[in-house]
Short mmCIF file of C-alpha atoms in Angstrom, two decimals:
data_model
loop_
_atom_site.label_atom_id
_atom_site.label_comp_id
_atom_site.label_asym_id
_atom_site.label_seq_id
_atom_site.Cartn_x
_atom_site.Cartn_y
_atom_site.Cartn_z
CA TYR A 1 -10.53 -0.80 -28.38
CA CYS A 2 -7.55 -1.52 -26.14
CA THR A 3 -8.06 1.15 -23.46
CA VAL A 4 -11.74 0.34 -23.00
CA HIS A 5 -10.99 -3.35 -22.41
CA CYS A 6 -8.06 -2.68 -20.07
CA PRO A 7 -9.26 -3.07 -16.43
CA LEU A 8 -7.01 -0.15 -15.49
CA HIS A 9 -8.00 1.91 -18.55
CA ASN A 10 -4.36 2.56 -19.32
CA HIS A 11 -3.65 5.24 -21.93
CA ILE A 12 -2.32 2.58 -24.25
CA PRO A 13 -2.49 4.34 -27.67
CA ASP A 14 -0.78 7.41 -26.21
CA TRP A 15 2.22 5.59 -24.74
CA LEU A 16 2.47 3.35 -27.79
CA LYS A 17 2.82 6.51 -29.89
CA LEU A 18 5.51 7.87 -27.56
CA ALA A 19 7.37 4.55 -27.70
CA ALA A 20 7.22 4.56 -31.50
CA GLU A 21 8.75 8.04 -31.43
CA ASP A 22 11.55 6.76 -29.16
CA ARG A 23 10.33 8.97 -26.29
CA LEU A 24 10.68 6.04 -23.91
CA GLU A 25 10.93 7.92 -20.62
CA GLU A 26 7.74 9.84 -21.36
CA ALA A 27 6.07 6.61 -22.46
CA TYR A 28 7.04 4.92 -19.20
CA HIS A 29 5.75 7.76 -17.02
CA LEU A 30 2.46 7.77 -18.89
CA SER A 31 2.05 4.00 -18.63
CA SER A 32 2.82 4.03 -14.89
CA SER A 33 0.46 6.95 -14.22
CA THR A 34 -2.50 4.54 -14.32
CA ASN A 35 -0.71 1.33 -13.32
CA ASN A 36 1.16 0.71 -10.07
CA LEU A 37 2.77 -2.52 -11.31
CA PRO A 38 3.40 -2.17 -15.06
CA GLU A 39 6.34 -4.60 -15.02
CA MET A 40 3.96 -7.28 -13.64
CA THR A 41 1.05 -6.67 -15.97
CA GLY A 42 3.39 -6.58 -18.96
CA ARG A 43 4.41 -10.12 -18.08
CA ILE A 44 1.33 -11.89 -16.69
CA CYS A 45 -1.76 -9.90 -17.66
CA PRO A 46 -3.95 -11.89 -20.13
CA GLN A 47 -3.52 -9.36 -22.94
CA ASP A 48 -4.84 -11.78 -25.54
CA ARG A 49 -8.38 -11.42 -24.21
CA LEU A 50 -8.12 -7.84 -22.97
CA CYS A 51 -6.17 -5.05 -24.69
CA GLU A 52 -4.52 -7.08 -27.46
CA GLY A 53 -7.67 -9.10 -28.02
CA ASN A 54 -9.53 -5.87 -28.74
CA CYS A 55 -6.81 -4.11 -30.72
CA VAL A 56 -8.34 -2.23 -33.68
CA ILE A 57 -5.36 -3.22 -35.83
CA GLU A 58 -6.10 -6.86 -35.05
CA GLN A 59 -9.71 -6.28 -36.03
CA SER A 60 -8.58 -4.88 -39.37
CA GLY A 61 -6.69 -8.09 -40.08
CA HIS A 62 -3.09 -6.91 -39.60
CA GLY A 63 -2.32 -8.64 -36.30
CA SER A 64 -2.43 -7.19 -32.82
CA VAL A 65 0.11 -4.76 -31.42
CA THR A 66 2.14 -6.62 -28.76
CA ILE A 67 1.05 -4.27 -25.99
CA GLY A 68 2.20 -6.44 -23.10
CA SER A 69 5.72 -6.86 -24.47
CA ILE A 70 6.04 -3.13 -25.06
CA GLU A 71 4.81 -2.36 -21.54
CA LYS A 72 7.36 -4.82 -20.12
CA TYR A 73 10.14 -3.28 -22.25
CA LEU A 74 9.26 0.26 -21.18
CA THR A 75 9.32 -0.58 -17.47
CA ASP A 76 12.49 -2.66 -17.61
CA THR A 77 14.18 0.13 -19.58
CA ALA A 78 12.99 2.67 -17.01
CA PHE A 79 14.53 0.68 -14.13
CA GLU A 80 17.78 0.20 -16.06
CA ASN A 81 18.06 3.94 -16.70
CA ASN A 82 17.06 4.98 -13.18
CA TRP A 83 13.89 6.70 -14.35
CA VAL A 84 11.93 4.95 -11.60
CA LYS A 85 12.30 6.90 -8.37
CA PRO A 86 11.13 6.21 -4.82
CA ILE A 87 8.25 8.31 -3.60
CA HIS A 88 9.60 11.54 -2.13
CA LEU A 89 7.35 13.54 0.16
CA GLU A 90 7.89 17.11 1.22
CA LYS A 91 7.32 17.91 4.89
CA TYR A 92 3.98 19.51 4.20
CA GLN A 93 2.82 16.35 2.38
CA ILE A 94 3.49 13.95 5.26
CA ARG A 95 0.37 13.06 7.22
CA ASN A 96 0.17 11.87 10.81
CA GLU A 97 -2.34 9.14 9.99
CA SER A 98 -1.09 5.58 9.53
CA ILE A 99 -2.68 2.81 7.51
CA GLY A 100 -2.12 -0.91 7.99
CA ILE A 101 -2.38 -3.22 5.00
CA ILE A 102 -2.93 -6.94 5.56
CA GLY A 103 -1.46 -8.83 2.63
CA SER A 104 1.44 -7.93 0.37
CA GLY A 105 0.11 -9.29 -2.90
CA PRO A 106 -0.59 -7.09 -5.93
CA ALA A 107 -3.60 -5.44 -4.26
CA GLY A 108 -1.62 -4.68 -1.10
CA LEU A 109 1.38 -3.35 -3.03
CA ALA A 110 -0.78 -1.15 -5.25
CA ALA A 111 -2.70 0.20 -2.24
CA ALA A 112 0.57 0.94 -0.44
CA ASP A 113 1.89 2.82 -3.47
CA GLU A 114 -1.22 4.98 -3.84
CA LEU A 115 -1.63 5.71 -0.14
CA ARG A 116 2.04 6.53 0.35
CA LYS A 117 1.82 9.06 -2.49
CA LYS A 118 -0.92 10.76 -0.47
CA GLY A 119 1.40 11.05 2.51
CA TYR A 120 0.15 8.30 4.82
CA LYS A 121 2.43 6.14 6.95
CA ILE A 122 2.11 2.60 5.62
CA GLU A 123 2.77 -0.74 7.29
CA ILE A 124 2.17 -3.98 5.37
CA TYR A 125 1.65 -7.23 7.26
CA ASP A 126 2.18 -10.60 5.59
CA ARG A 127 2.34 -14.15 6.94
CA TYR A 128 5.07 -15.29 4.58
CA ASP A 129 8.81 -14.68 4.45
CA ARG A 130 8.77 -12.50 1.32
CA ALA A 131 6.47 -9.75 0.14
CA GLY A 132 4.54 -10.26 -3.08
CA GLY A 133 1.81 -12.75 -2.26
CA LEU A 134 0.93 -14.96 -5.20
CA LEU A 135 3.27 -12.90 -7.39
CA ILE A 136 6.04 -14.66 -5.45
CA TYR A 137 4.43 -17.90 -4.32
CA GLY A 138 1.83 -18.62 -6.97
CA ILE A 139 3.44 -17.79 -10.32
CA PRO A 140 6.47 -19.71 -11.61
CA ASN A 141 9.72 -17.95 -12.53
CA PHE A 142 9.38 -18.53 -16.25
CA LYS A 143 6.30 -16.28 -16.20
CA LEU A 144 7.33 -13.78 -13.54
CA GLU A 145 10.85 -13.69 -12.16
CA LYS A 146 11.08 -13.30 -8.39
CA GLU A 147 13.64 -10.51 -8.67
CA ILE A 148 11.12 -8.41 -10.60
CA VAL A 149 8.70 -8.55 -7.65
CA GLN A 150 11.49 -7.95 -5.14
CA ARG A 151 12.65 -4.92 -7.14
CA ARG A 152 9.20 -3.38 -6.73
CA THR A 153 8.98 -4.14 -3.01
CA LYS A 154 12.46 -2.64 -2.54
CA LEU A 155 11.22 0.52 -4.28
CA LEU A 156 8.30 0.70 -1.84
CA GLU A 157 10.67 0.22 1.11
CA ASP A 158 12.81 3.06 -0.21
CA SER A 159 9.61 5.11 -0.41
CA GLY A 160 9.01 4.68 3.32
CA VAL A 161 6.65 1.70 3.30
CA GLU A 162 7.37 -0.71 6.17
CA PHE A 163 6.97 -4.46 5.64
CA LYS A 164 6.32 -6.77 8.59
CA LEU A 165 6.84 -10.29 7.27
CA ASN A 166 6.27 -13.65 8.97
CA PHE A 167 3.45 -11.85 10.73
CA ASN A 168 0.24 -13.77 11.39
CA VAL A 169 -2.75 -11.56 12.05
CA GLY A 170 -4.71 -13.24 14.82
CA LYS A 171 -1.61 -14.86 16.27
CA ASP A 172 1.11 -12.22 16.51
CA LYS A 173 -1.52 -9.53 17.00
CA THR A 174 -5.28 -9.57 16.82
CA PHE A 175 -7.18 -7.63 14.18
CA ASN A 176 -8.57 -5.34 16.87
CA GLU A 177 -5.05 -4.57 18.10
CA LEU A 178 -4.07 -3.56 14.57
CA ARG A 179 -7.15 -1.34 14.34
CA GLU A 180 -6.06 0.43 17.51
CA GLU A 181 -2.59 1.05 16.06
CA HIS A 182 -3.76 2.46 12.73
CA HIS A 183 -6.30 4.97 11.56
CA ALA A 184 -7.49 2.57 8.87
CA ILE A 185 -6.92 -1.03 7.79
CA VAL A 186 -6.85 -2.33 4.22
CA ILE A 187 -7.60 -6.06 3.94
CA ALA A 188 -5.85 -7.39 0.84
CA THR A 189 -5.49 -11.07 1.70
CA GLY A 190 -6.16 -12.49 -1.75
CA VAL A 191 -7.77 -15.81 -2.63
CA TYR A 192 -6.04 -18.93 -1.33
CA LYS A 193 -8.92 -21.37 -1.71
CA SER A 194 -9.74 -23.40 -4.77
CA ARG A 195 -13.12 -23.14 -6.46
CA ASN A 196 -14.93 -26.43 -6.50
CA ILE A 197 -16.22 -27.94 -9.71
CA ASN A 198 -19.28 -30.14 -9.92
CA LEU A 199 -17.79 -33.65 -9.76
CA ASN A 200 -18.97 -36.89 -8.27
CA GLU A 201 -16.26 -37.36 -5.63
CA ASN A 202 -16.96 -41.07 -5.33
CA LYS A 203 -16.40 -41.57 -9.05
CA PHE A 204 -13.48 -39.12 -9.33
CA SER A 205 -11.63 -39.69 -6.06
CA ASN A 206 -8.25 -38.90 -7.62
CA VAL A 207 -9.12 -35.29 -8.45
CA ILE A 208 -7.06 -32.90 -6.31
CA PRO A 209 -7.46 -29.09 -6.27
CA ALA A 210 -4.33 -27.02 -6.94
CA SER A 211 -4.60 -25.63 -3.43
CA VAL A 212 -4.50 -29.02 -1.69
CA SER A 213 -2.90 -28.46 1.71
CA PHE A 214 0.51 -29.56 2.95
CA GLY A 215 -0.04 -28.63 6.56
CA LYS A 216 -0.64 -24.89 6.46
CA PHE A 217 0.64 -24.16 2.97
CA ILE A 218 -1.11 -24.64 -0.32
CA PHE A 219 0.51 -26.64 -3.11
CA VAL A 220 1.85 -23.77 -5.18
CA ILE A 221 3.23 -21.96 -2.15
CA VAL A 222 5.21 -25.02 -1.06
CA THR A 223 6.87 -25.20 -4.47
CA ASN A 224 8.06 -21.60 -4.27
CA PHE A 225 9.16 -21.19 -0.65
CA SER A 226 12.60 -19.68 -0.30
CA ASN A 227 13.94 -22.51 1.85
CA SER A 228 12.62 -25.26 -0.43
CA ILE A 229 15.59 -26.87 -2.16
CA SER A 230 13.42 -29.65 -3.53
CA ILE A 231 9.67 -29.83 -3.90
CA ARG A 232 8.07 -32.11 -1.34
CA PRO A 233 6.19 -34.90 -3.15
CA PHE A 234 2.67 -36.05 -2.38
CA ASN A 235 2.31 -38.79 0.21
CA LEU A 236 2.06 -41.78 -2.10
CA SER A 237 0.49 -43.90 0.63
CA ASN A 238 -2.52 -41.63 0.50
CA SER A 239 -5.23 -42.92 -1.81
CA LYS A 240 -5.83 -39.41 -3.09
CA SER A 241 -2.16 -39.04 -4.02
CA ARG A 242 -1.74 -42.05 -6.28
CA LEU A 243 0.87 -41.56 -8.96
CA ILE A 244 -0.84 -41.86 -12.30
CA VAL A 245 0.49 -41.77 -15.81
CA SER A 246 -2.43 -39.83 -17.28
CA ILE A 247 -2.66 -36.30 -15.93
CA LEU A 248 -5.37 -33.80 -16.75
CA VAL A 249 -5.03 -30.21 -15.55
CA LEU A 250 -8.28 -28.29 -15.75
CA HIS A 251 -7.82 -24.55 -16.36
CA SER A 252 -4.82 -22.81 -17.89
CA GLY A 253 -4.07 -20.23 -15.22
CA HIS A 254 -0.75 -19.53 -13.52
CA ASN A 255 -1.12 -22.54 -11.20
CA SER A 256 -1.39 -25.07 -14.01
CA PRO A 257 2.26 -25.32 -15.21
CA PRO A 258 3.80 -25.89 -11.74
CA CYS A 259 1.10 -28.46 -10.92
CA LEU A 260 1.85 -30.38 -14.10
CA HIS A 261 5.61 -30.02 -13.62
CA GLN A 262 5.39 -31.40 -10.08
CA ARG A 263 3.41 -34.44 -11.19
CA ILE A 264 5.85 -35.19 -14.01
CA LYS A 265 8.76 -34.79 -11.59
CA GLN A 266 7.19 -37.25 -9.16
CA PHE A 267 6.57 -39.74 -11.94
CA ARG A 268 10.22 -39.59 -13.01
CA GLN A 269 11.41 -40.02 -9.44
CA LYS A 270 9.35 -43.18 -9.02
#
């Protein structure tokens, strides 16, 4: 059933019951007790093949409960009603140990939330200009609005978590220097490389991975950078960047829509 197939094993039936009884604040606190980012998972988690795909009501032929939409509604309602509070630590709860987290994506944010609750001093290092990782740079706004991610990072800042952005580990400071500054390091750098598929490159020379580089930045990141007024097009003089009418996007993940949108935009411009 839903809880078993949820990677976080959220207490889904329990908070669904509370929501049905209009006990929304209790439902929110229960849903967030096992999930550090419920407003994200309610929007982008693949519920159709996890909780909703294994809903017992769906299996009985009555259609699945829209678990993701309810989770999103509960969290948004909680923020609107000020039920979501920054982490407050009493003096006896504050520890002297500090932990550095490399990467401010969902793993880094969740780790910061859990470790701060335990009283540790937390510093998050990220190479980009905004915290959030692929939540900011890899998922388009129509799936996950940027202000939703920024609302969560602001909550962590208010909880005492320090963000050091535009910080390149290895350039601004070496990894060993960070280890000397902190009692422990969490590496939450995410996956920024594409996974190759078995293609004959000579026969399919016009196949480009979604993470094709523009200098240092991968395709999706370039399209979402805060200073990008317009999306930089491919270099059309490059044989691998030929503008073609027929476009095939393999995979239906979060990268697919912006890739397709960018190609259509280029075609219209030309």
